[in-house]
Short mmCIF file of C-alpha atoms in Angstrom, two decimals:
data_model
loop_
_atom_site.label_atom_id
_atom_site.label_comp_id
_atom_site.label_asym_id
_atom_site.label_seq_id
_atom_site.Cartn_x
_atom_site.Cartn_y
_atom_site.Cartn_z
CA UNK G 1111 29.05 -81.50 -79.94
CA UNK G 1112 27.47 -84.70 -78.26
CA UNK G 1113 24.88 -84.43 -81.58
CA UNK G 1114 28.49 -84.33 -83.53
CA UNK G 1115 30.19 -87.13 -82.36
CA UNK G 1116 27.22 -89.72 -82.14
CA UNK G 1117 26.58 -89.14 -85.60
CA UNK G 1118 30.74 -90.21 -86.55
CA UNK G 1119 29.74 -93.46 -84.09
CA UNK G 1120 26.92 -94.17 -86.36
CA UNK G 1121 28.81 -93.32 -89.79
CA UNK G 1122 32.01 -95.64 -88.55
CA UNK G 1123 29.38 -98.54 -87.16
CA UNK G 1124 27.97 -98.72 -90.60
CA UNK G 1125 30.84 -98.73 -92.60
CA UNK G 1126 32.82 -101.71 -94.41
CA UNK G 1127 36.35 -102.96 -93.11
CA UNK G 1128 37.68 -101.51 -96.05
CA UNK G 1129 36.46 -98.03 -95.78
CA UNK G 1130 38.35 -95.71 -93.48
CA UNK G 1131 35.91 -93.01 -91.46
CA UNK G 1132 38.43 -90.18 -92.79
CA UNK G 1133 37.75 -90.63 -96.31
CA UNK G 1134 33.94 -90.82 -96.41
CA UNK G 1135 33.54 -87.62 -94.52
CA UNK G 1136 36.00 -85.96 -96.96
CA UNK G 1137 34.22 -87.55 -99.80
CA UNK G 1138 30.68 -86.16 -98.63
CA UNK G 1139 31.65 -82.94 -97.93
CA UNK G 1140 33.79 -82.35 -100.48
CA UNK G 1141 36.53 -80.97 -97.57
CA UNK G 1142 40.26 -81.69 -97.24
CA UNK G 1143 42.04 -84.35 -95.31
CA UNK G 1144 42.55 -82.24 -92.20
CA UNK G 1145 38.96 -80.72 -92.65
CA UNK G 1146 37.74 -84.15 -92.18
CA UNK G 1147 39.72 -84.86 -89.55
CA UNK G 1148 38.76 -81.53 -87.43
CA UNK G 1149 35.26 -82.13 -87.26
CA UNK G 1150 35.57 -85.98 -86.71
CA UNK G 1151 37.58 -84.77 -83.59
CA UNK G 1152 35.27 -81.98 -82.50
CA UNK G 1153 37.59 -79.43 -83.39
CA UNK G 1154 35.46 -78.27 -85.65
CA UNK G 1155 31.52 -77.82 -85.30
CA UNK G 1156 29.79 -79.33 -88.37
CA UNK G 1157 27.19 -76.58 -90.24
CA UNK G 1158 23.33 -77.42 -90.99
CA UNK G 1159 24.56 -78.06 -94.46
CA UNK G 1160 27.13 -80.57 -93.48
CA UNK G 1161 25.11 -82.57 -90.96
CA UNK G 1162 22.13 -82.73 -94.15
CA UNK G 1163 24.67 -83.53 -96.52
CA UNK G 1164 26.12 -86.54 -93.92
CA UNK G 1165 22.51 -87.75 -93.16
CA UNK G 1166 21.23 -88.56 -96.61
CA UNK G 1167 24.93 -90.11 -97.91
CA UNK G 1168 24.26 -92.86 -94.71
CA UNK G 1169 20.48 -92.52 -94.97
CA UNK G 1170 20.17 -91.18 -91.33
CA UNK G 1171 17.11 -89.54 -89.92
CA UNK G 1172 18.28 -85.85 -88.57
CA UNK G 1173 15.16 -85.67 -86.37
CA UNK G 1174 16.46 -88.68 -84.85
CA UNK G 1175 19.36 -88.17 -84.57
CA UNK G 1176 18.48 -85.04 -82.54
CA UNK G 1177 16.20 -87.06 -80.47
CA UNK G 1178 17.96 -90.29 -80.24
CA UNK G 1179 17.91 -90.70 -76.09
CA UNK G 1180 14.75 -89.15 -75.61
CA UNK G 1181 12.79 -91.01 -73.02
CA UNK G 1182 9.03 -89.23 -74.19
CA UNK G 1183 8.93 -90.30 -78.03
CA UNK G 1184 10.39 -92.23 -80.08
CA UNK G 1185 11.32 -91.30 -83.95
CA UNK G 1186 10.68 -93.84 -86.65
CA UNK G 1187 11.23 -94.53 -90.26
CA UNK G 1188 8.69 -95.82 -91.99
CA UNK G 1189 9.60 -97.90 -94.99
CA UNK G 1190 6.23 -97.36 -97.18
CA UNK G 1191 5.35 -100.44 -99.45
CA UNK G 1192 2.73 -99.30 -101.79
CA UNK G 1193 0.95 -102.45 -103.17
CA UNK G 1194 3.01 -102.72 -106.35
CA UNK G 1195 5.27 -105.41 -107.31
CA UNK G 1196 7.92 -103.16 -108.65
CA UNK G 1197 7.69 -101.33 -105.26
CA UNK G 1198 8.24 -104.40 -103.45
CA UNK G 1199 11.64 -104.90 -105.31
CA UNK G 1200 13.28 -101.46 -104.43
CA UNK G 1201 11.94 -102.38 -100.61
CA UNK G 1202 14.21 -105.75 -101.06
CA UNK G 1203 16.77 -103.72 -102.66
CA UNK G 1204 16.94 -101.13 -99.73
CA UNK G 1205 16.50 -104.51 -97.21
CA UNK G 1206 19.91 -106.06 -98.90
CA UNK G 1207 21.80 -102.79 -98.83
CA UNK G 1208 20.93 -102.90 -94.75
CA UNK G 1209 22.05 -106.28 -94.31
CA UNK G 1210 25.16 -105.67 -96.40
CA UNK G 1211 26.51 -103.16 -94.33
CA UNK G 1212 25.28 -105.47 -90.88
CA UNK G 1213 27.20 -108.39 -92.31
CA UNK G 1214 30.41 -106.71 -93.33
CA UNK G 1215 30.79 -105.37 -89.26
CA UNK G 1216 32.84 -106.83 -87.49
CA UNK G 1217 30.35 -107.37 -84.42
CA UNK G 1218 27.05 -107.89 -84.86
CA UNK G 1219 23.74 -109.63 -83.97
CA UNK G 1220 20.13 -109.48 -83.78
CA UNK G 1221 17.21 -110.57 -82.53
CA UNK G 1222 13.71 -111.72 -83.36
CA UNK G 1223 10.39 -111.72 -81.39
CA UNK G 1224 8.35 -114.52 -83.71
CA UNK G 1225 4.52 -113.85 -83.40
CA UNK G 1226 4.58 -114.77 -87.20
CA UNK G 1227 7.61 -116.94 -89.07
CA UNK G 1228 10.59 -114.13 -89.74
CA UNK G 1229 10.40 -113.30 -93.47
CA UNK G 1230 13.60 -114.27 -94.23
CA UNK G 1231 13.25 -117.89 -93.67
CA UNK G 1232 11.18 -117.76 -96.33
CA UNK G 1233 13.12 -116.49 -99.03
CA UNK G 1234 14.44 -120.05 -100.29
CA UNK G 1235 11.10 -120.92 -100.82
CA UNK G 1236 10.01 -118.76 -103.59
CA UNK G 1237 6.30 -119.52 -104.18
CA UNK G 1238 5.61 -119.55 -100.36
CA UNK G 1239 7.48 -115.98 -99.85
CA UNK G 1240 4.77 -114.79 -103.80
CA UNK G 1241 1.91 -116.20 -101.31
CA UNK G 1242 3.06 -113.94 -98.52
CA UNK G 1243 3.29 -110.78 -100.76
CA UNK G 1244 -0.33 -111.87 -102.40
CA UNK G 1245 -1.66 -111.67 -98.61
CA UNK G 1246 -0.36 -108.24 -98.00
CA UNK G 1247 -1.61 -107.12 -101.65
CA UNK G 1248 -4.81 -108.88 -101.09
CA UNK G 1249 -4.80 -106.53 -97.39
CA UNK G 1250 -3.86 -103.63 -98.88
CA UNK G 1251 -6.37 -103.10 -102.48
CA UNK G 1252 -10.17 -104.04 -102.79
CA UNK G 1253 -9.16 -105.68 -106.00
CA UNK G 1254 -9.80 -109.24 -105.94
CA UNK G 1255 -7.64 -111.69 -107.61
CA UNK G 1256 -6.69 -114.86 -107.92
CA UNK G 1257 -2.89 -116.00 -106.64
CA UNK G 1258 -2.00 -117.38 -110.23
CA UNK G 1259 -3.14 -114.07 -111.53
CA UNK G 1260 -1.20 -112.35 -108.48
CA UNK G 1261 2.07 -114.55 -109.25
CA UNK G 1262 1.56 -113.97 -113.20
CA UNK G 1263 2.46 -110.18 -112.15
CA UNK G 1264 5.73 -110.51 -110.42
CA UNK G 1265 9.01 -110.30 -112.02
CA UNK G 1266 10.13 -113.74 -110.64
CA UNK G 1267 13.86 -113.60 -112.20
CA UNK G 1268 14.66 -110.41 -110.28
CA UNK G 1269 12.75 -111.61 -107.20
CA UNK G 1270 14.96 -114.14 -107.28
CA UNK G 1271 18.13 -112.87 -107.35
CA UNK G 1272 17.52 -110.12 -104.41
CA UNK G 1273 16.22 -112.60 -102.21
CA UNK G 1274 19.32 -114.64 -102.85
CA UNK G 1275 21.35 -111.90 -102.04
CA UNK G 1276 19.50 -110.59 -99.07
CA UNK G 1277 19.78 -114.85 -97.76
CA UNK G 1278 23.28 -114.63 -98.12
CA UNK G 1279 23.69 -111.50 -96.53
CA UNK G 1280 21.47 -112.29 -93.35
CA UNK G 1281 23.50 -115.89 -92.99
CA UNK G 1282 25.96 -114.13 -91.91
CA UNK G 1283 24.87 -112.47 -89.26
CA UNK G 1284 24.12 -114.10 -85.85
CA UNK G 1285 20.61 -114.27 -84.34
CA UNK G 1286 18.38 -115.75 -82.09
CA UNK G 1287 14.76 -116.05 -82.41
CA UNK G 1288 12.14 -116.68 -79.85
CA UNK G 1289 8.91 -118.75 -81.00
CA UNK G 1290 6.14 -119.86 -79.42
CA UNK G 1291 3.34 -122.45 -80.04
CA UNK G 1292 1.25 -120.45 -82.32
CA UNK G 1293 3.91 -118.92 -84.48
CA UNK G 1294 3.39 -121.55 -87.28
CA UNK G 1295 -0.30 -120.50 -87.61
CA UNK G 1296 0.14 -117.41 -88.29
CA UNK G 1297 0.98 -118.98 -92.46
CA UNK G 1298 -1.11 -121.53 -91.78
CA UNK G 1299 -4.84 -119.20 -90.90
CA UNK G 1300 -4.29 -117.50 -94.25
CA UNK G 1301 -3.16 -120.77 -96.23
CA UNK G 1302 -6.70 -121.93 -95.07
CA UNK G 1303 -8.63 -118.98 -95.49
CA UNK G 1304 -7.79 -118.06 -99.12
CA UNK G 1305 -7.73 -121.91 -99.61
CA UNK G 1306 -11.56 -121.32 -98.48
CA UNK G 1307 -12.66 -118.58 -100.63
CA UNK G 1308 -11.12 -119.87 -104.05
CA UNK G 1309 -7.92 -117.83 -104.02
CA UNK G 1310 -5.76 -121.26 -105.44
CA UNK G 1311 -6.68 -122.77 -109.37
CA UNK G 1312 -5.77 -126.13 -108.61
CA UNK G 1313 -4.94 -128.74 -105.98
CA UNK G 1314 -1.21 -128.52 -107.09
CA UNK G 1315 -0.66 -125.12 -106.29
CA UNK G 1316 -2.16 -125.31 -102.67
CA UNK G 1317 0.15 -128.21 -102.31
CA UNK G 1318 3.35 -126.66 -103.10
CA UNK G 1319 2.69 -124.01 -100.90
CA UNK G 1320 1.95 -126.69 -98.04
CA UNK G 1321 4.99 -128.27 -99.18
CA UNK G 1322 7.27 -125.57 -99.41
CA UNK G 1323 6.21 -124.73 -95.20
CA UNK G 1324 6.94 -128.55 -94.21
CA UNK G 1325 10.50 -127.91 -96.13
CA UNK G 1326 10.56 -124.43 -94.14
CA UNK G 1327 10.17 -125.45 -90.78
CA UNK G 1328 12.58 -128.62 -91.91
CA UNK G 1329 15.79 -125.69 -92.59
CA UNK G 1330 14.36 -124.02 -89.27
CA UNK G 1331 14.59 -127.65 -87.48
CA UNK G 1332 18.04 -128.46 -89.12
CA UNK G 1333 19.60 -124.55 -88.02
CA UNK G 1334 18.16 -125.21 -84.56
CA UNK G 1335 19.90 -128.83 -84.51
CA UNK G 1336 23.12 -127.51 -85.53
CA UNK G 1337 22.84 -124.18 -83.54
CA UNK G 1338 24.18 -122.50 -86.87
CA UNK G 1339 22.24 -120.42 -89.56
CA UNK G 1340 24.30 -121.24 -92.57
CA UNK G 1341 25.70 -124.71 -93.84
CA UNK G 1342 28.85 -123.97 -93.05
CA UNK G 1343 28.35 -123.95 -89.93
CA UNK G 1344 30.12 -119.94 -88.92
CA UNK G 1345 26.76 -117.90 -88.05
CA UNK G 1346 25.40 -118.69 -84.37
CA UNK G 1347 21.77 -119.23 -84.57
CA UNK G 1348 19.26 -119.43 -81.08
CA UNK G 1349 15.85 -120.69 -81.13
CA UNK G 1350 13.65 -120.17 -78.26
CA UNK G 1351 10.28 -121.76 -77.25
CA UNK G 1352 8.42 -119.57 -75.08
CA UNK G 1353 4.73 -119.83 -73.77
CA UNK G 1354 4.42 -116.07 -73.35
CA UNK G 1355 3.07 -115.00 -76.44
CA UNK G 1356 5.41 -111.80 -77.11
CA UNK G 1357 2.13 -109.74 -79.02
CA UNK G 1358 4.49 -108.03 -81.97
CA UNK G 1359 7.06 -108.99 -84.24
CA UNK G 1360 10.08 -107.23 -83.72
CA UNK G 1361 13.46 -107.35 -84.80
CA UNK G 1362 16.03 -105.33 -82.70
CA UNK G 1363 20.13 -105.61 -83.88
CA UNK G 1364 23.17 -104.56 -82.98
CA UNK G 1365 25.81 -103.37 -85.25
CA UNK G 1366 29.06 -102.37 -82.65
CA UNK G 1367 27.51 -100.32 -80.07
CA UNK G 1368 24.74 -99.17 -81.90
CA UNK G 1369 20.87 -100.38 -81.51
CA UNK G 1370 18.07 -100.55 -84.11
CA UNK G 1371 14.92 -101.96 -83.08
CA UNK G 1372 11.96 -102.84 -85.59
CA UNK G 1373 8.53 -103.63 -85.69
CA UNK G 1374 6.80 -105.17 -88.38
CA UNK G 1375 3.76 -104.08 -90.17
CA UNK G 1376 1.08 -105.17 -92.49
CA UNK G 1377 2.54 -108.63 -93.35
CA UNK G 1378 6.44 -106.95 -94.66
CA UNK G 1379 6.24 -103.24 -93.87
CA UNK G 1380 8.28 -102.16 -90.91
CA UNK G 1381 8.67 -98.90 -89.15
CA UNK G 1382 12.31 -98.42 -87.60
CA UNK G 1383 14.00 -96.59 -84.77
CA UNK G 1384 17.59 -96.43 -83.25
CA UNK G 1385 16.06 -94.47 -80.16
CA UNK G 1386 18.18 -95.63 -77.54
CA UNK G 1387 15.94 -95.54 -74.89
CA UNK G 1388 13.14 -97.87 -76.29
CA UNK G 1389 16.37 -100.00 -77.87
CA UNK G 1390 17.19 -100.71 -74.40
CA UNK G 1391 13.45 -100.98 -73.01
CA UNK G 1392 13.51 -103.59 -76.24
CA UNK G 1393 16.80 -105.45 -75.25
CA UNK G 1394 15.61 -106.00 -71.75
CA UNK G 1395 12.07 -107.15 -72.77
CA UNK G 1396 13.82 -109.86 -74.98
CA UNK G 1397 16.12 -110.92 -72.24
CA UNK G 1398 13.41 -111.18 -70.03
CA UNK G 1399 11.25 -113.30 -72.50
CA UNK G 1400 14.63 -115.65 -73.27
CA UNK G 1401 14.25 -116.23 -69.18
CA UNK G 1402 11.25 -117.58 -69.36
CA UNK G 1403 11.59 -119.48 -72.79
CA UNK G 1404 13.39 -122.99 -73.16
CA UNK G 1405 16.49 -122.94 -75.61
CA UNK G 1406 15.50 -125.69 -78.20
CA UNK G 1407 18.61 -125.20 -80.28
CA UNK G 1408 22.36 -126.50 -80.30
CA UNK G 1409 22.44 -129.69 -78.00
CA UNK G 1410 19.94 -128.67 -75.90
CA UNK G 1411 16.62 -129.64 -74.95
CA UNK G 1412 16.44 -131.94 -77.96
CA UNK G 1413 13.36 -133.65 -77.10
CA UNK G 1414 11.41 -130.41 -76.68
CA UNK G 1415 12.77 -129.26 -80.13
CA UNK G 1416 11.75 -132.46 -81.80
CA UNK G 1417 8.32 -132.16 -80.06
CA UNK G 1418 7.80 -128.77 -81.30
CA UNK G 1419 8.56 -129.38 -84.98
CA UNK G 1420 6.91 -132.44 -85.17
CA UNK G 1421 3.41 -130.46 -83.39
CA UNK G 1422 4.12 -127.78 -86.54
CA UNK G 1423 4.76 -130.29 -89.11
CA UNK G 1424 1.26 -132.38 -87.65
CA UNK G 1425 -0.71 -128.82 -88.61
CA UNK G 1426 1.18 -128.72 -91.94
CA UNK G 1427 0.17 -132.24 -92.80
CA UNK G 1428 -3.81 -131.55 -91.71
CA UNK G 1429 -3.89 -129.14 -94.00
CA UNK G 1430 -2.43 -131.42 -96.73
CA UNK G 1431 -4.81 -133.25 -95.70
CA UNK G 1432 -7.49 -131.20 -96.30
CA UNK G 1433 -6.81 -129.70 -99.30
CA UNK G 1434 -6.65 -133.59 -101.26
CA UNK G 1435 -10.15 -133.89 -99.88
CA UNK G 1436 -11.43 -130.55 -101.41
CA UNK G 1437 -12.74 -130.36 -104.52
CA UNK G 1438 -11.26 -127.66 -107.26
CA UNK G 1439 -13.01 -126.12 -109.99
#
């Protein structure tokens, strides 16, 4: 029954104010009030059928579920990207659905381990977020093209409106983030390197990407100032500076008592797991890390903040820099 009643935890963590535990479970399983109510209690041992039917109407994992506190592996779920714009859209789609369930609980929070900018400060900044998604195409097919022809592809109006969506929807949940020195270059190395090999038609393009990062890391800056993530000011937002380098991006969050951790792959895939033993390897690993890191948000440490943004913004601007001095075809 311990299977049984974890899986109600999860269902009820997940669900909207508005939605009452009772009524889903009926709903799914097609069962009467009391039914419901018998085998949210335990009364009542749910079938194989049941528990299959409950997994895919919350999109849980029923191998990890069975294996959620096992300390010798780990279950994941891998959210597969093929190299296809429409692809990338249903990923977003999925993404928002996530976040709207996360930002309708009541309690909530995550974290970020920055080896690389999180992607969703860049979805504001709409050309910058196309470059992104023309590195990981670029990484993922041996067809070679050119970012205007890459951009020409994308269905820009529906981009847009998802990643609206998914911005509103992760503003409203609290975070802290933990950055270190290097996790600016991590845009900047393939800025340069596919400003290198041709990738960019014209001088303006290359420059509105630059652009777009210096206006980036200026919303970063501003959140950190304020110590809040949206402009009104009711989302708690941390930003660390640490000189450990943490090695992986990694997202973990916390939706009531429940712990998903993340770890990003190939530029915007991701493989998940709410494997409570390497959640709570995760959670002390970050705590350990925010030891050792300076807090450069709220009113805090405001000359170390200022230093580190302006250092970023310096790289930004030599690569400005650079690419008025190179010559376009």
């Amino acid at each position: 029954m311990e299977t049984q009643r974890r899986l109600f935890e999860i269902i009820r963590s997940r669900l909207p104010e508005q939605y009452r535990l009772v009524d889903v479970v009926e709903e799914s399983l097609q069962v009467s009030t009391d039914s419901a109510y018998r085998r949210i209690r335990g009364d009542k041992e749910l079938s194989f059928s049941e528990l299959r039917k409950l997994c895919h109407s919350f999109h849980l994992s029923m191998d990890e579920l069975l294996n959620y506190d096992s300390a010798q592996g780990a279950l994941f779920c891998f959210a597969s990207i093929k190299a296809e714009p429409a692809n990338y859209l249903r990923y977003i789609e999925q993404l928002s659905e996530i976040f709207g369930v996360l930002a309708a609980a009541e309690d909530r929070e995550m974290f970020f381990t920055a080896q690389d900018i999180p992607f969703y400060h860049f979805l504001n900044q709409e050309m910058l977020l196309l470059f992104k998604l023309y590195v990981w195409y670029d990484s993922f097919t041996p067809e070679r093209i050119s970012f205007r022809e890459f951009h020409s592809r994308m269905d820009l109006e529906a981009c847009r409106s998802l990643h609206e969506q998914l911005l509103w929807k992760y503003r409203q949940v609290p975070s802290g983030e933990i950055w270190t020195d290097q996790t600016v270059n991590a845009i900047l190395r393939p800025l340069d390197f596919y400003l290198e090999i041709g990738a960019f038609d014209s001088r303006e393009t290359a420059l509105l990407l630059l652009r777009q990062l210096l206006e980036l890391l200026d919303g970063v800056s501003l959140s950190a100032q304020t110590g809040y993530k949206d402009p009104e000011r009711r989302t708690p937002f941390s930003l660390y500076l640490c000189s450990i380098d943490p090695g992986s991006n990694m997202m973990l969050i916390r939706c009531g008592s429940e712990w998903t951790c993340t770890v990003k792959l190939y530029t915007i895939n991701r493989v998940t797991t709410n494997n409570i033993t390497l959640c709570e390897e995760t959670r002390k690993w970050i705590n350990n890390l925010i030891l050792k890191s300076t807090l450069i948000s709220g009113g805090t440490s405001e000359r170390e903040r200022l230093n580190f943004f302006r250092t970023a913004k310096d790289r930004v601007e030599a690569l400005i820099h650079k690419v008025e001095q190179k010559k376009f075809a």
